[in-house]
Backbone as a chain_set.jsonl record, in Angstrom:
{"seq": "XXXXXXXXXXXXXXXXXXXXXXXXXXXXXXXXXXXXXXXXXXXXXXXXXXXXXXXXXXXXXXXXXXXXXXXXXXXXXXXXXXXXXXXXXXXXXXXXXXXXXXXXXXXXXXXXXXXXXXXXXXXXXXXXXXXXXXXXXXXXXXXXXXXXXXXXXXXXXXXXXXXXXXXX", "coords": {"N": [[0.828, -1.192, 0.0], [1.891, 1.243, 0.81], [3.959, 1.521, -1.007], [2.553, 1.736, -3.409], [1.245, 4.162, -3.034], [3.437, 5.885, -2.967], [4.444, 5.592, -5.578], [2.265, 6.593, -7.033], [2.265, 9.232, -6.139], [4.759, 10.11, -7.101], [4.271, 9.922, -9.84], [2.274, 11.823, -10.107], [3.464, 14.227, -9.46], [4.799, 15.622, -11.664], [2.529, 16.539, -13.014], [1.357, 18.307, -11.164], [3.394, 20.193, -11.087], [3.353, 21.273, -13.699], [0.728, 22.263, -13.766], [0.782, 24.17, -11.741], [2.661, 25.978, -12.49], [2.127, 28.52, -13.352], [1.417, 31.31, -15.616], [3.612, 32.602, -16.859], [4.582, 32.677, -19.321], [4.117, 31.362, -22.648], [4.79, 28.384, -24.476], [6.282, 28.387, -27.691], [6.259, 27.146, -31.114], [8.912, 26.358, -31.364], [9.583, 25.604, -28.852], [10.282, 27.779, -27.329], [9.871, 30.223, -24.808], [7.243, 32.408, -24.885], [6.682, 35.703, -24.067], [4.08, 37.041, -22.025], [3.775, 39.577, -21.259], [2.606, 42.952, -21.35], [3.448, 45.25, -23.82], [5.119, 48.389, -23.282], [3.999, 50.513, -24.808], [1.446, 49.591, -25.212], [0.19, 49.646, -22.819], [-2.385, 50.974, -20.772], [-2.942, 54.29, -19.954], [-3.886, 55.387, -16.918], [-4.535, 57.993, -16.176], [-5.401, 59.144, -18.55], [-7.854, 57.866, -18.915], [-9.294, 58.892, -16.763], [-9.423, 61.573, -17.431], [-11.173, 61.545, -19.58], [-13.483, 60.798, -18.417], [-16.774, 61.595, -17.528], [-18.226, 62.943, -14.842], [-20.897, 63.664, -14.513], [-22.283, 62.136, -16.285], [-21.314, 59.546, -16.115], [-19.999, 56.224, -16.7], [-20.679, 54.426, -19.454], [-23.296, 53.388, -21.734], [-25.438, 55.092, -21.607], [-26.974, 58.289, -21.889], [-28.119, 61.732, -22.036], [-29.498, 61.598, -24.427], [-30.642, 59.077, -24.754], [-31.993, 58.378, -22.448], [-34.827, 59.325, -21.263], [-36.806, 61.212, -19.094], [-39.845, 62.107, -17.588], [-42.878, 63.04, -16.263], [-43.594, 61.08, -13.39], [-43.691, 57.605, -13.908], [-45.841, 55.489, -12.737], [-46.34, 52.743, -13.047], [-43.9, 51.729, -14.022], [-42.326, 52.414, -11.827], [-43.429, 50.786, -9.85], [-42.743, 48.242, -10.804], [-39.996, 48.594, -10.668], [-39.645, 48.824, -7.901], [-40.276, 46.235, -7.093], [-38.21, 44.773, -8.352], [-36.046, 45.924, -7.043], [-36.481, 45.104, -4.41], [-35.835, 42.455, -4.661], [-33.227, 42.374, -5.815], [-31.669, 44.487, -4.797], [-32.179, 45.422, -2.16], [-30.931, 43.885, -0.232], [-28.578, 45.033, 0.279], [-28.989, 47.792, 0.218], [-31.02, 50.483, 1.518], [-34.218, 52.079, 1.274], [-34.319, 54.43, 2.59], [-32.184, 57.04, 3.986], [-30.358, 55.617, 5.321], [-27.356, 53.864, 5.935], [-26.546, 50.662, 4.892], [-25.177, 47.866, 3.807], [-24.449, 49.049, 1.469], [-24.885, 52.501, 0.453], [-27.802, 54.375, 1.516], [-30.791, 55.031, -0.405], [-32.247, 57.403, -0.38], [-32.77, 60.509, -1.818], [-31.047, 60.031, -3.933], [-31.792, 60.265, -6.627], [-31.913, 62.94, -6.879], [-29.346, 63.78, -6.553], [-27.991, 62.677, -8.677], [-28.025, 62.305, -12.255], [-30.595, 60.73, -14.269], [-29.467, 59.134, -16.335], [-26.866, 58.772, -15.392], [-27.384, 57.199, -13.157], [-28.48, 54.964, -14.468], [-26.227, 54.113, -15.914], [-24.544, 53.439, -13.773], [-25.987, 51.405, -12.481], [-26.026, 49.435, -14.451], [-23.364, 49.129, -15.111], [-21.407, 48.859, -12.963], [-18.7, 48.232, -12.251], [-16.858, 49.593, -13.986], [-17.612, 52.197, -13.404], [-17.041, 52.39, -10.654], [-14.303, 52.197, -10.798], [-13.598, 54.596, -11.968], [-15.003, 56.882, -11.047], [-14.571, 59.49, -8.845], [-16.186, 60.211, -6.59], [-17.626, 57.886, -6.135], [-15.526, 56.237, -5.46], [-14.753, 57.388, -3.052], [-17.06, 56.779, -1.595], [-16.843, 54.032, -1.61], [-14.72, 53.659, 0.114], [-15.973, 54.118, 2.497], [-18.051, 52.221, 2.58], [-16.77, 49.828, 1.94], [-17.333, 47.649, 0.311], [-17.651, 46.567, -2.965], [-20.132, 47.396, -5.351], [-21.935, 44.804, -6.778], [-22.24, 43.585, -10.153], [-25.408, 43.217, -11.283], [-26.395, 42.196, -13.578], [-28.607, 43.299, -14.946], [-31.335, 43.9, -17.161], [-31.768, 46.553, -19.564], [-34.336, 47.688, -19.396], [-35.104, 46.902, -16.833], [-33.241, 48.281, -15.262], [-34.004, 50.872, -15.87], [-36.557, 50.883, -14.76], [-35.903, 50.62, -12.075], [-34.63, 53.07, -11.67], [-36.839, 54.72, -12.006], [-38.305, 53.946, -9.786], [-36.544, 54.886, -7.816], [-36.802, 57.616, -8.25], [-39.5, 57.925, -7.549], [-39.314, 57.231, -4.861], [-37.947, 59.434, -3.987], [-39.845, 61.356, -4.063], [-40.762, 62.393, -6.519], [-43.326, 63.456, -8.623]], "CA": [[0.0, 0.0, 0.0], [2.778, 2.389, 0.916], [4.709, 1.59, -2.259], [1.604, 2.208, -4.419], [1.041, 5.587, -2.779], [4.664, 6.571, -3.359], [4.488, 5.591, -7.042], [1.221, 7.505, -7.489], [2.736, 10.574, -5.842], [5.837, 10.427, -8.048], [3.684, 10.124, -11.161], [1.439, 13.013, -10.081], [4.272, 15.43, -9.254], [4.956, 16.445, -12.882], [1.262, 17.189, -13.327], [1.235, 19.449, -10.267], [4.379, 21.181, -11.501], [2.855, 21.929, -14.898], [-0.493, 22.982, -13.441], [1.053, 25.265, -10.828], [3.8, 26.768, -12.933], [1.691, 29.876, -13.698], [1.433, 31.563, -17.051], [4.587, 33.635, -17.138], [4.762, 32.684, -20.762], [3.631, 30.168, -23.314], [5.788, 27.861, -25.395], [6.004, 28.505, -29.11], [6.558, 25.909, -31.844], [10.314, 26.007, -31.131], [9.705, 25.427, -27.405], [10.748, 28.99, -26.673], [8.802, 30.807, -24.002], [6.802, 33.715, -25.371], [6.247, 36.54, -22.958], [2.705, 37.546, -22.077], [3.764, 40.933, -20.737], [2.111, 43.972, -22.26], [4.469, 46.209, -24.203], [4.836, 49.69, -22.661], [3.129, 51.352, -25.624], [0.096, 49.046, -25.17], [-0.392, 49.847, -21.494], [-3.356, 52.053, -20.713], [-2.626, 55.328, -18.993], [-5.075, 55.61, -16.1], [-4.891, 59.406, -16.163], [-6.179, 59.417, -19.759], [-9.219, 57.398, -18.675], [-9.962, 59.795, -15.832], [-9.686, 62.826, -18.129], [-12.317, 61.352, -20.469], [-14.648, 60.447, -17.606], [-17.704, 62.684, -17.231], [-18.908, 62.563, -13.596], [-22.337, 63.891, -14.597], [-22.846, 61.108, -17.148], [-20.872, 58.219, -15.716], [-19.334, 55.397, -17.703], [-21.619, 53.477, -20.03], [-23.918, 53.794, -22.992], [-26.59, 55.959, -21.398], [-26.79, 59.732, -21.778], [-29.396, 62.458, -22.138], [-30.198, 61.301, -25.681], [-31.352, 57.79, -24.739], [-32.731, 58.202, -21.187], [-35.757, 60.453, -21.131], [-37.743, 61.119, -17.98], [-40.833, 63.179, -17.487], [-43.69, 62.774, -15.082], [-43.358, 59.746, -12.848], [-44.446, 56.478, -14.461], [-46.125, 54.669, -11.553], [-46.206, 51.335, -13.406], [-42.465, 51.421, -14.024], [-41.836, 52.523, -10.45], [-43.885, 49.585, -9.145], [-41.86, 47.148, -11.242], [-38.671, 48.901, -10.12], [-39.656, 48.493, -6.471], [-40.237, 44.777, -7.003], [-36.844, 44.35, -8.71], [-35.173, 46.399, -5.963], [-36.667, 44.237, -3.246], [-35.162, 41.193, -4.94], [-31.82, 42.496, -6.207], [-30.935, 45.621, -4.238], [-32.407, 45.753, -0.764], [-30.088, 43.15, 0.71], [-27.447, 45.925, 0.564], [-29.433, 49.188, 0.27], [-32.334, 50.798, 2.077], [-34.868, 53.18, 0.578], [-34.079, 55.633, 3.403], [-30.804, 57.498, 3.86], [-29.565, 54.777, 6.221], [-26.31, 53.017, 5.363], [-26.611, 49.239, 5.225], [-23.893, 47.487, 3.221], [-24.257, 50.18, 0.575], [-25.578, 53.706, 0.914], [-29.248, 54.474, 1.354], [-31.199, 55.609, -1.68], [-32.983, 58.661, -0.25], [-32.121, 61.652, -2.455], [-30.092, 59.65, -4.979], [-32.22, 60.778, -7.933], [-31.683, 64.384, -6.856], [-27.896, 63.978, -6.621], [-27.459, 62.146, -9.932], [-28.926, 62.289, -13.409], [-31.124, 59.387, -14.543], [-28.54, 58.336, -17.145], [-25.758, 58.368, -14.515], [-27.894, 56.067, -12.376], [-28.58, 53.813, -15.378], [-24.865, 53.641, -16.18], [-24.006, 52.789, -12.578], [-26.723, 50.16, -12.241], [-25.683, 48.43, -15.47], [-21.931, 49.085, -15.354], [-20.813, 49.345, -11.71], [-17.246, 48.074, -12.139], [-16.185, 50.701, -14.663], [-17.912, 53.426, -12.673], [-16.272, 52.375, -9.404], [-12.896, 52.396, -11.129], [-13.325, 55.922, -12.508], [-15.712, 57.989, -10.415], [-13.96, 59.834, -7.552], [-17.162, 60.186, -5.494], [-17.907, 56.477, -5.846], [-14.349, 55.701, -4.769], [-14.873, 57.849, -1.662], [-18.133, 55.987, -0.988], [-16.307, 52.679, -1.442], [-13.902, 53.673, 1.327], [-16.891, 54.073, 3.639], [-18.827, 50.971, 2.557], [-15.797, 48.733, 1.876], [-17.801, 46.564, -0.548], [-17.998, 47.019, -4.313], [-21.454, 46.992, -5.818], [-21.813, 43.768, -7.809], [-23.034, 43.728, -11.37], [-26.583, 42.354, -11.145], [-26.777, 41.753, -14.923], [-29.973, 43.739, -15.198], [-31.699, 44.375, -18.493], [-31.94, 48.003, -19.611], [-35.677, 48.051, -18.908], [-35.112, 46.729, -15.378], [-32.49, 49.407, -14.702], [-34.846, 52.067, -16.018], [-37.632, 50.759, -13.775], [-35.31, 50.921, -10.764], [-34.445, 54.524, -11.627], [-38.158, 55.314, -11.804], [-38.629, 53.726, -8.375], [-35.718, 55.818, -7.045], [-37.449, 58.925, -8.395], [-40.719, 57.875, -6.726], [-38.847, 57.225, -3.473], [-37.509, 60.79, -3.674], [-40.999, 62.258, -4.069], [-41.134, 62.916, -7.835], [-44.739, 63.187, -8.946]], "C": [[0.868, 1.25, 0.0], [3.544, 2.608, -0.384], [3.813, 2.137, -3.375], [1.367, 3.707, -4.265], [2.252, 6.397, -3.229], [4.759, 6.667, -4.875], [3.458, 6.577, -7.596], [1.652, 8.96, -7.271], [3.82, 11.001, -6.824], [5.294, 10.673, -9.457], [2.856, 11.419, -11.227], [2.243, 14.305, -9.974], [4.481, 16.24, -10.531], [3.66, 17.17, -13.267], [1.043, 18.412, -12.446], [2.187, 20.562, -10.682], [3.875, 21.976, -12.706], [1.635, 22.783, -14.569], [-0.222, 24.219, -12.591], [2.167, 26.189, -11.3], [3.418, 28.177, -13.342], [1.685, 30.068, -15.193], [2.365, 32.729, -17.357], [4.819, 33.748, -18.635], [4.226, 31.397, -21.337], [4.685, 29.711, -24.295], [5.327, 28.037, -26.828], [6.327, 27.184, -29.778], [7.983, 25.445, -31.59], [10.61, 25.771, -29.659], [10.348, 26.615, -26.706], [9.582, 29.571, -25.885], [8.502, 32.203, -24.532], [6.253, 34.502, -24.199], [4.806, 36.974, -23.139], [2.623, 38.952, -21.504], [3.256, 41.893, -21.8], [3.244, 44.942, -22.546], [4.111, 47.576, -23.629], [3.89, 50.553, -23.486], [1.685, 50.859, -25.629], [-0.58, 49.27, -23.833], [-1.287, 51.076, -21.502], [-2.961, 53.032, -19.62], [-3.892, 55.67, -18.212], [-5.491, 57.073, -16.089], [-5.669, 59.796, -17.408], [-7.632, 59.001, -19.561], [-9.978, 58.348, -17.763], [-10.284, 61.121, -16.505], [-10.927, 62.711, -18.994], [-13.596, 61.056, -19.683], [-15.475, 61.676, -17.301], [-18.496, 62.313, -15.979], [-20.415, 62.837, -13.61], [-23.023, 62.79, -15.398], [-22.512, 59.708, -16.654], [-20.217, 57.5, -16.87], [-20.316, 54.355, -18.194], [-22.286, 54.063, -21.256], [-25.078, 54.766, -22.825], [-26.178, 57.42, -21.27], [-28.138, 60.409, -21.969], [-30.165, 62.147, -23.413], [-31.004, 60.003, -25.622], [-32.011, 57.45, -23.396], [-33.566, 59.45, -20.976], [-36.678, 60.209, -19.941], [-38.667, 62.322, -18.025], [-41.559, 63.009, -16.18], [-43.436, 61.325, -14.652], [-44.266, 58.716, -13.519], [-44.651, 55.484, -13.315], [-45.986, 53.178, -11.843], [-44.745, 50.893, -13.417], [-41.906, 51.435, -12.606], [-42.227, 51.301, -9.631], [-43.027, 48.379, -9.518], [-40.453, 47.343, -10.678], [-38.57, 48.574, -8.642], [-39.544, 46.981, -6.284], [-38.839, 44.237, -7.31], [-35.884, 44.725, -7.581], [-35.272, 45.519, -4.725], [-35.932, 42.916, -3.426], [-33.647, 41.354, -5.087], [-31.014, 43.506, -5.397], [-31.018, 45.767, -2.722], [-31.693, 44.844, 0.236], [-28.881, 44.009, 1.101], [-27.85, 47.383, 0.755], [-30.775, 49.292, 0.977], [-32.908, 51.966, 1.293], [-34.681, 54.5, 1.327], [-32.646, 56.116, 3.154], [-29.85, 56.687, 4.745], [-28.576, 53.907, 5.442], [-26.519, 51.581, 5.82], [-25.247, 48.682, 4.824], [-23.475, 48.599, 2.26], [-25.043, 51.366, 1.089], [-27.078, 53.629, 0.711], [-29.59, 55.238, 0.092], [-31.885, 56.967, -1.564], [-32.163, 59.801, -0.857], [-31.205, 61.311, -3.62], [-30.496, 60.2, -6.347], [-32.115, 62.299, -8.007], [-30.193, 64.697, -6.988], [-27.306, 63.572, -7.967], [-28.502, 62.204, -11.035], [-29.449, 60.872, -13.619], [-30.161, 58.527, -15.371], [-27.298, 57.946, -16.358], [-26.182, 57.148, -13.703], [-27.991, 54.813, -13.239], [-27.199, 53.245, -15.666], [-24.295, 52.911, -14.967], [-24.686, 51.45, -12.309], [-26.271, 49.066, -13.203], [-24.184, 48.244, -15.665], [-21.152, 49.508, -14.101], [-19.291, 49.246, -11.648], [-16.494, 49.235, -12.773], [-16.411, 52.014, -13.919], [-17.115, 53.494, -11.369], [-14.791, 52.619, -9.655], [-12.588, 53.84, -11.504], [-13.939, 57.086, -11.74], [-15.13, 58.299, -9.036], [-14.939, 59.78, -6.379], [-17.537, 58.747, -5.133], [-16.726, 55.837, -5.119], [-14.328, 56.146, -3.313], [-15.927, 57.031, -0.921], [-17.654, 54.564, -0.711], [-15.428, 52.585, -0.197], [-14.761, 53.603, 2.584], [-17.561, 52.7, 3.717], [-17.951, 49.721, 2.538], [-16.224, 47.546, 1.006], [-18.187, 47.153, -1.898], [-19.401, 46.546, -4.674], [-21.275, 45.935, -6.907], [-22.652, 44.102, -9.033], [-24.176, 42.726, -11.282], [-27.089, 41.842, -12.489], [-28.235, 42.073, -15.233], [-30.155, 44.138, -16.658], [-31.871, 45.894, -18.426], [-33.292, 48.427, -19.041], [-35.762, 47.917, -17.39], [-34.378, 47.886, -14.696], [-33.321, 50.681, -14.766], [-35.992, 52.051, -15.015], [-37.119, 51.045, -12.362], [-35.102, 52.427, -10.618], [-35.791, 55.211, -11.386], [-38.611, 55.1, -10.359], [-37.815, 54.674, -7.483], [-36.322, 57.221, -7.084], [-38.707, 58.991, -7.523], [-40.339, 57.947, -5.242], [-38.409, 58.621, -3.028], [-38.627, 61.82, -3.814], [-41.337, 62.877, -5.406], [-42.57, 62.535, -8.12], [-44.917, 63.003, -10.444]], "O": [[0.6, 2.201, -0.733], [3.752, 3.745, -0.808], [4.274, 2.924, -4.201], [1.296, 4.433, -5.256], [2.102, 7.474, -3.805], [5.118, 7.719, -5.404], [3.756, 7.318, -8.533], [1.425, 9.814, -8.128], [3.801, 12.127, -7.321], [5.8, 11.531, -10.18], [2.755, 12.035, -12.287], [1.755, 15.368, -10.358], [4.349, 17.463, -10.486], [3.7, 18.286, -13.785], [0.59, 19.449, -12.932], [1.83, 21.739, -10.635], [3.96, 23.204, -12.727], [1.524, 23.912, -15.047], [-0.932, 25.217, -12.714], [2.569, 27.093, -10.568], [4.303, 28.974, -13.655], [1.915, 29.129, -15.955], [1.985, 33.7, -18.011], [5.208, 34.802, -19.138], [3.918, 30.456, -20.606], [5.396, 30.528, -24.881], [4.151, 27.862, -27.148], [6.637, 26.205, -29.1], [8.24, 24.241, -31.6], [11.775, 25.742, -29.261], [10.897, 26.474, -25.613], [8.426, 29.414, -26.278], [9.383, 33.059, -24.617], [5.439, 33.993, -23.428], [4.359, 37.242, -24.255], [1.527, 39.468, -21.283], [3.45, 41.676, -22.996], [3.921, 45.405, -21.628], [2.93, 47.897, -23.497], [3.056, 51.259, -22.919], [0.783, 51.608, -26.005], [-1.794, 49.103, -23.718], [-0.99, 52.08, -22.149], [-2.68, 52.633, -18.49], [-4.856, 56.183, -18.779], [-6.682, 57.37, -16.002], [-6.516, 60.688, -17.346], [-8.543, 59.708, -19.992], [-11.169, 58.585, -17.963], [-11.303, 61.738, -16.195], [-11.668, 63.684, -19.132], [-14.685, 61.069, -20.256], [-14.938, 62.693, -16.862], [-19.364, 61.443, -16.049], [-21.139, 62.282, -12.783], [-24.214, 62.537, -15.213], [-23.328, 58.793, -16.762], [-19.915, 58.103, -17.9], [-20.74, 53.49, -17.428], [-21.883, 55.114, -21.753], [-25.645, 55.219, -23.82], [-25.177, 57.749, -20.634], [-29.171, 59.744, -22.054], [-31.367, 62.404, -23.481], [-31.964, 59.849, -26.378], [-32.532, 56.347, -23.228], [-33.062, 60.494, -20.562], [-37.256, 59.131, -19.8], [-38.285, 63.41, -18.456], [-40.947, 62.854, -15.123], [-43.104, 60.469, -15.472], [-45.467, 58.941, -13.674], [-43.741, 54.731, -12.968], [-45.555, 52.422, -10.972], [-44.395, 49.834, -12.896], [-41.11, 50.573, -12.233], [-41.443, 50.83, -8.808], [-42.635, 47.594, -8.655], [-39.801, 46.384, -10.263], [-37.533, 48.102, -8.177], [-38.806, 46.508, -5.42], [-38.343, 43.352, -6.613], [-35.015, 43.936, -7.21], [-34.268, 45.227, -4.075], [-35.46, 42.326, -2.454], [-32.878, 40.56, -4.545], [-29.79, 43.39, -5.32], [-30.056, 46.182, -2.077], [-31.844, 45.029, 1.443], [-28.237, 43.757, 2.119], [-27.119, 48.139, 1.394], [-31.552, 48.34, 1.03], [-32.162, 52.755, 0.712], [-34.868, 55.571, 0.75], [-31.98, 55.655, 2.227], [-28.679, 57.037, 4.892], [-28.921, 53.301, 4.428], [-26.653, 51.323, 7.017], [-24.247, 49.012, 5.463], [-22.321, 49.029, 2.238], [-25.789, 51.245, 2.06], [-27.564, 52.907, -0.16], [-28.774, 56.003, -0.422], [-32.085, 57.627, -2.583], [-31.018, 60.034, -0.468], [-30.639, 62.213, -4.239], [-29.63, 60.563, -7.144], [-32.218, 62.877, -9.09], [-29.823, 65.763, -7.481], [-26.246, 64.062, -8.357], [-29.704, 62.157, -10.778], [-28.812, 59.91, -13.19], [-30.051, 57.324, -15.135], [-26.72, 56.891, -16.62], [-25.429, 56.183, -13.578], [-27.627, 53.723, -12.796], [-27.016, 52.027, -15.662], [-23.638, 51.881, -15.114], [-24.026, 50.475, -11.949], [-26.147, 47.904, -12.814], [-23.769, 47.291, -16.324], [-20.326, 50.418, -14.169], [-18.651, 50.106, -11.043], [-15.588, 49.797, -12.158], [-15.505, 52.841, -13.818], [-16.575, 54.545, -11.026], [-14.103, 53.189, -8.808], [-11.443, 54.277, -11.377], [-13.406, 58.195, -11.797], [-15.19, 57.453, -8.143], [-14.567, 59.351, -5.287], [-17.742, 58.431, -3.961], [-16.92, 54.984, -4.253], [-13.933, 55.379, -2.434], [-15.725, 56.637, 0.227], [-18.017, 53.965, 0.302], [-15.397, 51.549, 0.468], [-14.324, 53.089, 3.613], [-17.629, 52.093, 4.785], [-18.343, 48.677, 3.058], [-15.527, 46.532, 0.978], [-18.953, 48.114, -1.971], [-19.799, 45.43, -4.34], [-20.532, 46.158, -7.863], [-23.65, 44.817, -8.943], [-23.941, 41.519, -11.214], [-28.095, 41.134, -12.545], [-28.988, 41.227, -15.716], [-29.236, 44.649, -17.297], [-32.093, 46.45, -17.35], [-33.382, 49.403, -18.296], [-36.417, 48.725, -16.731], [-34.836, 48.407, -13.679], [-33.335, 51.472, -13.823], [-36.359, 53.096, -14.478], [-37.825, 51.645, -11.552], [-35.371, 52.992, -9.558], [-35.861, 56.184, -10.635], [-39.235, 55.983, -9.771], [-38.34, 55.204, -6.503], [-36.349, 57.923, -6.073], [-38.948, 59.989, -6.845], [-40.983, 58.654, -4.467], [-38.486, 58.955, -1.846], [-38.384, 63.021, -3.696], [-42.134, 63.814, -5.448], [-42.975, 61.399, -7.876], [-46.033, 62.769, -10.909]]}, "num_chains": 1, "name": "protein.A"}
């Protein structure tokens, strides 16, 4: 039994070595290791990304041309409340109380509807670029996860946020 275990271990060691060797590079046809490092000219300058970031719009495909709001749509707000109860309220409250994430009271007054849509549908990019969100992250210590919401669901949540803030 002991001899069988030793043989199995010796045979498995090369597999562990290959699996755990990382991906510092990949072998080419000539068995040369090709580097996977990014060339300096291909690296993205973070300051360029911040210069292009519009804190009133956020990062994403929504802007004033494709997110129109008027009078409150109670039907959308009702659907948005239902989605929020399922997807959002484990971390947020409708009041201004901090839970895991910040409370929603006043959020539609502080941000444009398209900023909210961009954040709801694209939280990672927004958290990486928005200085105010980065400050909030220091308080909350937890990044908002991407809930993979459809555009209509995000729009319904925004309408619920507006209703929560007293928009008529």
